[in-house]
CSV table of C-alpha atoms and ligand atoms in Angstrom, one decimal:
chain,number,residue,atom,x,y,z
D,1,MET,CA,47.4,15.1,134.3
D,2,THR,CA,49.6,17.5,132.3
D,3,ARG,CA,49.7,16.6,128.7
D,4,ILE,CA,52.9,17.5,126.9
D,5,PRO,CA,52.6,17.5,123.1
D,6,SER,CA,54.7,15.0,121.2
D,7,PRO,CA,57.9,16.7,120.2
D,8,ALA,CA,58.0,15.1,116.8
D,9,PRO,CA,55.7,17.3,114.7
D,10,ASN,CA,57.2,20.7,115.6
D,11,GLY,CA,60.8,19.8,114.9
D,12,ARG,CA,62.1,21.0,118.2
D,13,ARG,CA,65.5,19.5,118.9
D,14,LEU,CA,65.0,17.0,121.7
D,15,MET,CA,67.0,16.4,124.8
D,16,ALA,CA,68.7,13.0,124.8
D,17,VAL,CA,66.1,11.5,127.2
D,18,GLU,CA,63.2,12.9,125.1
D,19,LEU,CA,64.7,11.2,122.0
D,20,GLU,CA,65.1,8.0,124.0
D,21,ILE,CA,61.5,8.0,125.1
D,22,ASP,CA,60.2,8.8,121.6
D,23,LEU,CA,62.3,6.1,120.1
D,24,PHE,CA,60.9,3.6,122.6
D,25,CYS,CA,57.4,4.7,121.7
D,26,GLN,CA,57.7,5.1,117.9
D,27,GLY,CA,60.6,2.8,117.0
D,28,LEU,CA,63.3,3.2,114.4
D,29,ARG,CA,63.5,2.3,110.8
D,30,VAL,CA,66.9,1.2,109.5
D,31,ASP,CA,68.1,2.6,106.2
D,32,SER,CA,69.5,0.1,103.7
D,33,ASN,CA,73.0,1.8,103.8
D,34,CYS,CA,73.5,0.8,107.5
D,35,GLN,CA,75.9,-2.0,108.1
D,36,LEU,CA,74.6,-3.4,111.3
D,37,GLU,CA,75.8,-7.0,110.7
D,38,ARG,CA,79.3,-5.5,110.7
D,39,ASP,CA,78.9,-2.7,113.3
D,40,ALA,CA,76.3,-3.7,115.8
D,41,ARG,CA,75.7,-6.2,118.6
D,42,SER,CA,73.3,-9.0,117.5
D,43,TYR,CA,69.9,-7.4,117.4
D,44,VAL,CA,67.7,-10.4,116.7
D,45,LYS,CA,67.4,-11.8,120.1
D,46,ALA,CA,64.0,-11.6,121.9
D,47,ARG,CA,65.8,-11.3,125.2
D,48,ALA,CA,64.5,-10.4,128.6
D,49,GLY,CA,60.9,-10.4,127.7
D,50,LEU,CA,60.8,-6.8,126.3
D,51,GLY,CA,64.0,-6.4,124.4
D,52,SER,CA,64.5,-7.3,120.8
D,53,GLY,CA,66.0,-4.3,119.2
D,54,LEU,CA,69.1,-2.4,118.3
D,55,GLU,CA,71.5,-1.3,121.1
D,56,LEU,CA,72.6,2.4,120.6
D,57,VAL,CA,74.0,5.2,122.6
D,58,ILE,CA,72.6,8.8,122.4
D,59,PRO,CA,75.3,11.3,123.5
D,60,GLY,CA,74.0,14.1,125.7
D,61,LYS,CA,74.6,15.7,129.1
D,62,ARG,CA,75.3,12.1,129.9
D,63,ASP,CA,75.4,9.2,127.4
D,64,ILE,CA,72.1,7.4,127.3
D,65,TRP,CA,72.1,3.7,126.3
D,66,MET,CA,68.9,2.3,124.8
D,67,ASN,CA,67.6,-0.7,123.0
D,68,ALA,CA,65.6,0.8,120.1
D,69,PRO,CA,62.7,-1.2,118.7
D,70,VAL,CA,63.4,-2.0,115.0
D,71,HIS,CA,61.5,-5.2,114.3
D,72,GLU,CA,58.0,-4.6,115.6
D,73,HIS,CA,55.0,-3.8,113.4
D,74,PHE,CA,54.7,-0.2,114.8
D,75,THR,CA,58.2,0.7,113.8
D,76,ALA,CA,57.3,0.6,110.1
D,77,ASN,CA,55.5,4.0,110.6
D,78,SER,CA,58.2,5.6,112.7
D,79,PRO,CA,59.3,9.1,111.7
D,80,TYR,CA,62.8,8.2,112.7
D,81,VAL,CA,65.3,6.5,110.4
D,82,LEU,CA,68.8,5.3,111.2
D,83,ARG,CA,71.4,6.3,108.6
D,84,LEU,CA,75.1,5.9,108.0
D,85,ASP,CA,77.3,8.4,106.2
D,86,GLU,CA,80.9,9.6,106.3
D,87,ARG,CA,80.1,11.3,109.7
D,88,GLY,CA,79.0,8.0,111.2
D,89,TYR,CA,75.5,6.8,112.4
D,90,HIS,CA,72.7,9.3,113.0
D,91,VAL,CA,69.0,9.2,113.6
D,92,LEU,CA,67.1,11.4,111.3
D,93,HIS,CA,63.6,12.7,112.2
D,94,GLU,CA,62.3,12.8,108.6
D,95,PRO,CA,59.4,15.2,108.9
D,96,SER,CA,61.5,18.0,110.4
D,97,GLY,CA,65.0,17.1,109.0
D,98,THR,CA,66.4,17.1,112.6
D,99,GLU,CA,69.5,14.8,113.0
D,100,TYR,CA,70.9,13.2,116.1
D,101,ALA,CA,74.3,11.6,116.1
D,102,VAL,CA,74.3,8.2,117.8
D,103,ARG,CA,76.9,5.5,118.5
D,104,ILE,CA,76.3,1.8,117.7
D,105,PRO,CA,78.2,-0.3,120.3
D,106,PRO,CA,80.0,-3.2,118.5
D,107,ALA,CA,79.6,-6.8,119.4
D,108,PRO,CA,82.4,-7.8,121.8
D,109,ALA,CA,84.9,-10.4,120.6
D,110,TRP,CA,84.0,-12.8,123.4
D,111,TYR,CA,80.5,-13.2,121.8
D,112,GLU,CA,82.1,-15.4,119.2
D,113,ARG,CA,84.1,-17.5,121.6
D,114,LYS,CA,83.1,-20.8,123.3
D,115,ALA,CA,83.1,-21.6,127.0
D,116,SER,CA,84.9,-24.7,128.1
D,117,THR,CA,81.6,-26.6,127.9
D,118,GLY,CA,81.5,-25.9,124.2
D,119,THR,CA,78.6,-23.4,124.4
D,120,PRO,CA,79.1,-20.1,122.5
D,121,MET,CA,79.4,-17.3,125.1
D,122,ARG,CA,76.7,-15.3,123.2
D,123,GLU,CA,74.2,-18.0,124.2
D,124,ILE,CA,75.3,-17.8,127.8
D,125,GLY,CA,75.3,-14.1,128.6
D,126,VAL,CA,74.2,-10.9,126.8
D,127,LEU,CA,75.3,-7.3,127.1
D,128,GLN,CA,72.3,-5.0,127.7
D,129,GLY,CA,73.7,-1.5,127.8
D,130,THR,CA,76.8,-1.8,129.9
D,131,TYR,CA,75.8,-4.7,132.1
D,132,LEU,CA,75.9,-8.5,131.6
D,133,GLY,CA,72.6,-10.4,131.8
D,134,PHE,CA,72.2,-14.1,132.4
D,135,TYR,CA,69.0,-16.1,132.3
D,136,LEU,CA,69.3,-19.1,134.7
D,137,GLY,CA,67.4,-22.4,134.9
D,138,LYS,CA,64.8,-23.8,132.6
D,139,ALA,CA,62.5,-21.7,130.5
D,140,CYS,CA,60.0,-19.9,132.7
D,141,ALA,CA,57.4,-22.5,134.0
D,142,PHE,CA,54.6,-20.2,133.0
D,143,TRP,CA,55.5,-20.9,129.3
D,144,ASN,CA,55.3,-24.6,129.8
D,145,SER,CA,52.1,-25.0,131.7
D,146,ASP,CA,48.9,-26.2,129.9
D,147,PRO,CA,47.2,-23.9,129.2
D,148,ARG,CA,50.1,-21.4,129.0
D,149,GLU,CA,50.2,-18.9,131.8
D,150,ASN,CA,53.0,-16.6,130.6
D,151,CYS,CA,52.8,-12.9,131.0
D,152,ARG,CA,51.1,-11.6,127.9
D,153,PHE,CA,53.8,-9.3,126.7
D,154,CYS,CA,56.7,-11.7,127.3
D,155,ALA,CA,59.0,-13.2,124.7
D,156,THR,CA,61.3,-15.2,127.1
D,157,GLY,CA,59.7,-18.5,126.1
D,158,LEU,CA,60.4,-17.8,122.4
D,159,ASN,CA,64.1,-17.4,123.2
D,160,VAL,CA,65.3,-19.7,126.0
D,161,GLY,CA,66.2,-23.0,124.5
D,162,ALA,CA,65.4,-21.9,120.9
D,163,PRO,CA,68.1,-22.5,118.2
D,164,GLY,CA,70.7,-19.7,118.6
D,165,GLY,CA,68.8,-18.4,121.7
D,166,ASP,CA,69.7,-18.5,125.3
D,167,LYS,CA,71.0,-21.9,126.6
D,168,PRO,CA,68.8,-23.3,129.4
D,169,MET,CA,70.3,-24.8,132.5
D,170,LYS,CA,73.7,-23.0,132.2
D,171,THR,CA,76.5,-24.3,134.4
D,172,VAL,CA,78.3,-22.2,137.0
D,173,GLU,CA,81.5,-22.8,135.2
D,174,GLU,CA,80.4,-21.4,131.9
D,175,VAL,CA,78.7,-18.5,133.5
D,176,VAL,CA,81.9,-17.5,135.4
D,177,GLU,CA,84.0,-17.9,132.2
D,178,THR,CA,81.6,-15.6,130.3
D,179,ALA,CA,81.6,-13.1,133.2
D,180,LYS,CA,85.4,-13.0,133.4
D,181,ALA,CA,85.6,-12.3,129.6
D,182,ALA,CA,83.0,-9.5,129.9
D,183,ARG,CA,84.8,-8.0,132.9
D,184,ALA,CA,88.2,-8.0,131.1
D,185,GLU,CA,87.1,-7.1,127.6
D,186,SER,CA,83.9,-5.1,128.0
D,187,GLY,CA,84.6,-3.4,131.3
D,188,VAL,CA,81.4,-4.8,132.8
D,189,SER,CA,80.9,-4.0,136.5
D,190,PHE,CA,77.4,-5.4,137.0
D,191,VAL,CA,76.2,-9.0,136.5
D,192,HIS,CA,72.4,-9.6,136.6
D,193,PHE,CA,70.7,-13.0,137.0
D,194,ASN,CA,67.1,-13.5,136.0
D,195,THR,CA,65.2,-16.7,136.4
D,196,GLY,CA,61.6,-16.3,135.3
D,197,TYR,CA,59.3,-18.6,137.3
D,198,GLN,CA,61.1,-21.7,138.6
D,199,THR,CA,58.3,-23.1,140.7
D,200,GLY,CA,59.5,-21.5,143.9
D,201,ALA,CA,63.2,-22.4,143.6
D,202,GLY,CA,64.5,-19.1,142.0
D,203,LEU,CA,66.8,-18.0,144.8
D,204,ASP,CA,68.1,-21.5,145.5
D,205,LEU,CA,69.0,-21.7,141.8
D,206,CYS,CA,70.8,-18.3,141.8
D,207,ALA,CA,72.8,-18.7,145.0
D,208,PRO,CA,75.7,-20.8,143.7
D,209,PHE,CA,76.1,-18.5,140.7
D,210,VAL,CA,76.1,-15.4,142.8
D,211,LYS,CA,78.7,-16.8,145.1
D,212,ALA,CA,80.9,-17.9,142.2
D,213,ILE,CA,80.8,-14.5,140.5
D,214,LYS,CA,81.8,-12.8,143.7
D,215,GLU,CA,84.6,-15.2,144.4
D,216,GLN,CA,86.0,-15.7,140.9
D,217,ALA,CA,85.0,-12.7,138.7
D,218,GLY,CA,84.4,-9.9,141.1
D,219,ALA,CA,81.5,-7.7,140.1
D,220,LEU,CA,78.3,-6.2,141.5
D,221,VAL,CA,75.6,-8.8,141.3
D,222,GLY,CA,71.8,-8.4,140.9
D,223,VAL,CA,69.2,-11.1,141.3
D,224,GLN,CA,65.7,-11.1,139.9
D,225,ALA,CA,63.6,-14.2,140.9
D,226,ALA,CA,59.9,-14.7,141.6
D,227,PRO,CA,59.1,-13.6,145.2
D,228,THR,CA,59.2,-16.2,148.0
D,229,LYS,CA,57.3,-16.3,151.2
D,230,GLU,CA,60.4,-17.8,152.8
D,231,LEU,CA,61.8,-14.3,153.6
D,232,HIS,CA,64.9,-15.7,155.4
D,233,LYS,CA,66.1,-16.6,151.9
D,234,TYR,CA,66.7,-12.9,151.1
D,235,ASP,CA,69.1,-12.7,154.1
D,236,TRP,CA,70.8,-15.8,152.7
D,237,ILE,CA,71.1,-14.5,149.1
D,238,VAL,CA,72.7,-11.3,150.4
D,239,GLU,CA,75.1,-13.3,152.5
D,240,CYS,CA,76.0,-15.2,149.3
D,241,GLY,CA,76.9,-11.9,147.7
D,242,ALA,CA,73.9,-10.3,146.1
D,243,ASP,CA,74.2,-6.5,145.9
D,244,HIS,CA,70.9,-5.8,144.4
D,245,LEU,CA,67.5,-7.5,144.3
D,246,SER,CA,64.7,-6.6,141.9
D,247,PHE,CA,61.0,-7.5,142.0
D,248,CYS,CA,59.2,-7.6,138.7
D,249,TYR,CA,55.5,-7.1,139.4
D,250,GLU,CA,54.9,-5.3,136.1
D,251,LEU,CA,51.4,-3.8,136.7
D,252,HIS,CA,50.2,-1.9,139.7
D,253,ASN,CA,46.4,-2.1,139.0
D,254,PRO,CA,45.3,-5.5,140.5
D,255,ALA,CA,42.7,-6.1,137.7
D,256,TYR,CA,45.4,-5.6,135.0
D,257,PHE,CA,47.8,-7.7,137.1
D,258,GLU,CA,45.3,-10.6,137.0
D,259,ARG,CA,44.4,-10.1,133.3
D,260,TYR,CA,47.9,-9.7,131.8
D,261,LEU,CA,49.9,-11.8,134.2
D,262,PRO,CA,47.9,-15.0,134.6
D,263,GLY,CA,50.7,-17.1,136.0
D,264,LYS,CA,51.9,-14.5,138.5
D,265,HIS,CA,48.3,-13.9,139.6
D,266,LYS,CA,47.5,-17.6,140.1
D,267,HIS,CA,50.8,-18.9,141.6
D,268,LEU,CA,52.2,-15.9,143.4
D,269,GLY,CA,49.8,-13.0,143.8
D,270,GLN,CA,50.6,-9.3,143.7
D,271,ASP,CA,50.9,-9.1,147.5
D,272,ALA,CA,53.8,-11.6,147.5
D,273,PHE,CA,55.8,-9.2,145.4
D,274,PHE,CA,55.0,-6.3,147.8
D,275,LYS,CA,55.9,-8.3,150.9
D,276,ALA,CA,59.2,-9.5,149.5
D,277,MET,CA,60.2,-6.1,148.1
D,278,GLU,CA,59.4,-4.4,151.4
D,279,TYR,CA,61.4,-7.0,153.3
D,280,ALA,CA,64.4,-6.9,151.0
D,281,SER,CA,64.4,-3.0,151.1
D,282,ARG,CA,64.5,-3.0,154.9
D,283,LEU,CA,67.2,-5.7,154.8
D,284,MET,CA,69.5,-4.0,152.2
D,285,GLY,CA,68.7,-0.3,152.7
D,286,LYS,CA,67.4,2.5,150.5
D,287,GLY,CA,68.3,2.3,146.8
D,288,ARG,CA,69.5,-1.3,146.8
D,289,VAL,CA,66.3,-2.9,145.7
D,290,SER,CA,64.1,-2.1,142.7
D,291,GLY,CA,60.5,-2.6,141.7
D,292,GLU,CA,60.0,-3.3,138.0
D,293,ILE,CA,56.9,-2.2,136.2
D,294,ILE,CA,55.8,-1.7,132.6
D,295,ALA,CA,54.3,1.6,131.5
D,296,GLY,CA,51.8,1.7,128.6
D,297,ILE,CA,49.5,-1.3,129.4
D,298,GLU,CA,47.5,-0.1,132.4
D,299,PRO,CA,46.2,3.4,132.8
D,300,ILE,CA,49.0,5.9,133.4
D,301,GLU,CA,47.5,7.0,136.8
D,302,ASP,CA,48.1,3.4,138.0
D,303,THR,CA,51.7,3.5,136.8
D,304,LEU,CA,52.2,6.8,138.7
D,305,ARG,CA,50.7,5.2,141.8
D,306,GLY,CA,53.1,2.2,141.3
D,307,ILE,CA,56.1,4.5,141.1
D,308,ASP,CA,55.1,6.3,144.3
D,309,TYR,CA,54.5,3.0,146.1
D,310,ILE,CA,58.0,1.6,145.1
D,311,THR,CA,59.8,4.8,146.2
D,312,SER,CA,57.8,4.9,149.4
D,313,VAL,CA,59.4,1.6,150.5
D,314,GLY,CA,62.9,2.9,149.7
D,315,ALA,CA,63.2,1.0,146.4
D,316,PHE,CA,63.8,2.6,143.0
D,317,PRO,CA,61.5,2.2,140.1
D,318,THR,CA,62.7,0.4,137.0
D,319,VAL,CA,60.1,1.2,134.3
D,320,CYS,CA,60.0,-0.5,130.9
D,321,ILE,CA,58.1,1.2,128.1
D,322,PHE,CA,55.7,-1.5,126.8
D,323,ARG,CA,56.9,-3.0,123.5
D,324,PRO,CA,54.6,-5.3,121.5
D,325,VAL,CA,57.3,-7.8,120.6
D,326,ILE,CA,56.7,-9.9,117.5
D,327,GLY,CA,55.6,-13.5,118.4
D,328,THR,CA,54.1,-12.5,121.8
D,329,ASP,CA,50.5,-12.5,122.7
D,330,MET,CA,50.4,-8.7,122.4
D,331,GLU,CA,52.4,-8.2,119.2
D,332,HIS,CA,49.5,-6.3,117.6
D,333,ALA,CA,48.8,-4.0,120.6
D,334,GLU,CA,49.5,-0.3,120.3
D,335,SER,CA,52.8,1.1,121.4
D,336,PRO,CA,52.5,3.7,124.2
D,337,ARG,CA,52.3,7.5,123.5
D,338,TYR,CA,55.2,9.8,124.0
D,339,GLU,CA,53.1,12.3,125.9
D,340,ASP,CA,52.1,9.7,128.5
D,341,MET,CA,55.6,8.3,128.9
D,342,ARG,CA,57.2,11.7,129.4
D,343,VAL,CA,54.9,12.2,132.3
D,344,VAL,CA,55.8,8.8,133.7
D,345,PHE,CA,59.5,9.4,133.6
D,346,GLN,CA,59.4,12.9,135.0
D,347,HIS,CA,57.4,11.3,137.8
D,348,VAL,CA,60.0,8.6,138.3
D,349,TYR,CA,62.7,11.2,139.0
D,350,GLU,CA,60.5,13.4,141.1
D,351,SER,CA,59.3,10.5,143.2
D,352,CYS,CA,62.9,9.3,143.9
D,353,MET,CA,63.7,12.9,144.8
D,354,LYS,CA,60.7,13.2,147.1
D,355,ASN,CA,61.5,10.0,149.0
D,356,GLY,CA,65.3,10.5,149.0
D,357,VAL,CA,66.0,7.3,147.1
D,358,PRO,CA,69.6,7.4,145.9
D,359,ILE,CA,70.1,6.8,142.2
D,360,GLY,CA,73.1,6.4,139.9
D,361,LEU,CA,75.6,5.7,142.7
D,362,ALA,CA,77.1,2.4,141.3
D,363,PRO,CA,79.7,2.7,138.6
D,364,ASN,CA,79.1,2.1,134.9
D,365,ILE,CA,75.6,0.6,135.1
D,366,GLU,CA,73.6,1.7,132.0
D,367,VAL,CA,70.5,-0.4,131.4
D,368,SER,CA,69.4,-0.2,127.8
D,369,LEU,CA,65.9,-1.8,128.2
D,370,VAL,CA,64.5,1.0,130.4
D,371,VAL,CA,64.6,4.7,130.8
D,372,GLN,CA,66.7,4.9,134.0
D,373,PRO,CA,65.8,7.3,136.8
D,374,THR,CA,69.2,9.0,136.2
D,375,ASP,CA,68.2,9.5,132.5
D,376,ALA,CA,65.1,11.3,133.6
D,377,GLU,CA,66.9,14.0,135.5
D,378,GLU,CA,66.5,16.6,132.8
D,379,LEU,CA,62.7,16.1,132.6
D,380,ALA,CA,62.2,17.5,136.2
D,381,PRO,CA,62.1,21.3,136.2
D,382,PRO,CA,64.6,23.2,138.3
D,383,SER,CA,63.7,23.7,141.9
D,384,TRP,CA,65.5,24.1,145.3
D,385,ARG,CA,64.6,20.4,146.1
D,386,LYS,CA,66.2,19.2,142.9
D,387,THR,CA,69.4,21.2,143.6
D,388,LEU,CA,69.6,19.8,147.1
D,389,TYR,CA,68.9,16.2,145.9
D,390,GLN,CA,71.6,16.5,143.2
D,391,ALA,CA,74.1,17.9,145.7
D,392,LYS,CA,73.3,15.0,148.1
D,393,LEU,CA,73.8,12.4,145.3
D,394,ARG,CA,77.2,14.0,144.4
D,395,LEU,CA,78.3,13.7,148.0
D,396,MET,CA,77.1,10.1,148.2
D,397,ARG,CA,78.9,9.2,145.0
D,398,ALA,CA,82.1,10.5,146.3
D,399,ALA,CA,81.6,8.7,149.6
D,400,VAL,CA,80.8,5.2,148.2
D,401,GLY,CA,83.4,5.2,145.4
D,402,ALA,CA,86.0,3.3,147.4
D,403,ILE,CA,83.3,0.9,148.7
D,404,PHE,CA,82.3,0.0,145.1
D,405,GLU,CA,85.9,-0.4,144.1
D,406,ALA,CA,86.5,-2.9,146.8
D,407,GLN,CA,83.3,-4.8,145.8
D,408,LEU,CA,84.6,-5.1,142.3
D,409,LYS,CA,87.5,-7.3,143.5
D,410,PRO,CA,87.0,-11.1,143.9
D,411,ARG,CA,86.5,-12.0,147.5
D,412,ARG,CA,85.8,-15.0,149.6
D,413,ILE,CA,82.1,-15.7,150.6
D,414,LYS,CA,81.5,-17.7,153.7
D,415,ALA,CA,77.9,-18.6,153.2
D,416,ASP,CA,77.0,-22.0,151.9
D,417,ALA,CA,75.3,-21.4,148.6
D,418,GLU,CA,74.2,-25.0,148.1
D,419,LYS,CA,72.2,-25.1,151.3
D,420,PRO,CA,69.7,-22.4,152.4
D,421,PRO,CA,69.5,-21.9,156.1
D,422,GLN,CA,66.6,-23.3,158.1
D,423,PRO,CA,63.6,-20.9,158.3
D,424,SER,CA,63.3,-21.3,162.1
D,425,LEU,CA,66.8,-19.8,162.6
D,426,THR,CA,66.5,-16.6,160.7
D,427,SER,CA,62.9,-16.2,159.4
D,428,GLY,CA,61.4,-12.7,159.7
D,429,ARG,CA,64.6,-11.1,160.9
D,430,ARG,CA,63.6,-7.8,159.2
D,431,GLY,CA,59.9,-8.4,159.4
K,501,SF4,S1,57.5,-14.5,134.8
K,501,SF4,FE1,56.4,-13.6,133.1
K,501,SF4,S2,57.8,-12.0,132.3
K,501,SF4,FE2,59.0,-13.4,133.6
K,501,SF4,S3,59.8,-14.9,132.1
K,501,SF4,FE3,57.9,-15.8,133.0
K,501,SF4,S4,56.3,-15.2,131.6
K,501,SF4,FE4,58.1,-13.9,131.1
């Protein structure tokens, strides 16, 4: 594997995506002159299992949104410090004196409002980059089993139901109200539902929310639930309005999957993720489904194999850089190395390119918890294949613009979201 030296010591000015990767790996210290209580979105939530940091935007060839680690132990030794002066916020690489201007997205006004149920909207939905994320249902069942079977890196159980954290068992009504506020005031175009493990009922739980968002708020909708063997339910959730499905299998190496994901190993198995992702990708078409993995826990060669597998089935890889979040079972583990992560994200882009997986077509979806395939474009060296791929993506973007515009308007959904269809009628349609 090619080793690329960490950019930090030689003081070379980094491309935005390189800075993003290095900040994920080394974290960010916050200078005492910063006024983040005034200027930033709340940055204390241990949301989404791997996110607990500071949302910021790195301007570059394209703006890159990221959630920079600021709380974890490893961040204390970071060479990067966030400063505020009369020019605004910037990240200083102290050893070299190199500065990078950044923007700190402010908290939206609706965070402080209450839904009609009385719950503060900030406890219902959260902005992660430019999209709106909702956790649905009870806290993930792996956190409540005895002994606990939670994924070792995960912080969801520390947040859902905790004081000031995510409200469990949200109602459709309050979710729709929050989504409407975020659509109108924050320009959100993508709503994402995540359920953790709901003992097999993840898609049933999400369906009424998906339908309500499509009918009342009008947004693109993504769903991430534990995989089901009842494959006909993927047809159903798409009929209810899901535009995107993601499958979070985390680790490609089966031995690491078993060791770090005890609940997923015991109750689901890695193969269930593969079968469901392959089915959903055939059902929805190339680039509509994603496979989510974490880089920095298993050997990098396994991560690269995982990326190739995901793109080979027509899905796109969503790769998180492992973050040892405080309070999790892995809080004292080492953060990954920049050199390895750079290789991973160059591979993400090249693997999408090789398999013709379309990326970056949907409007205004910037995901702060991961380095997106589109972020990684600059890591791939110029080649005729890259030129062709980029030209094709430009054409596709122009062609699907009107389709996305129509999908962002509220529309009637015929499917019954309260009642999944009988398996005998539709099961295996794409199998
Ligand atoms: S399935 Fe794993 S990563 Fe997801 S919420 Fe449960 S414990 Fe966390």
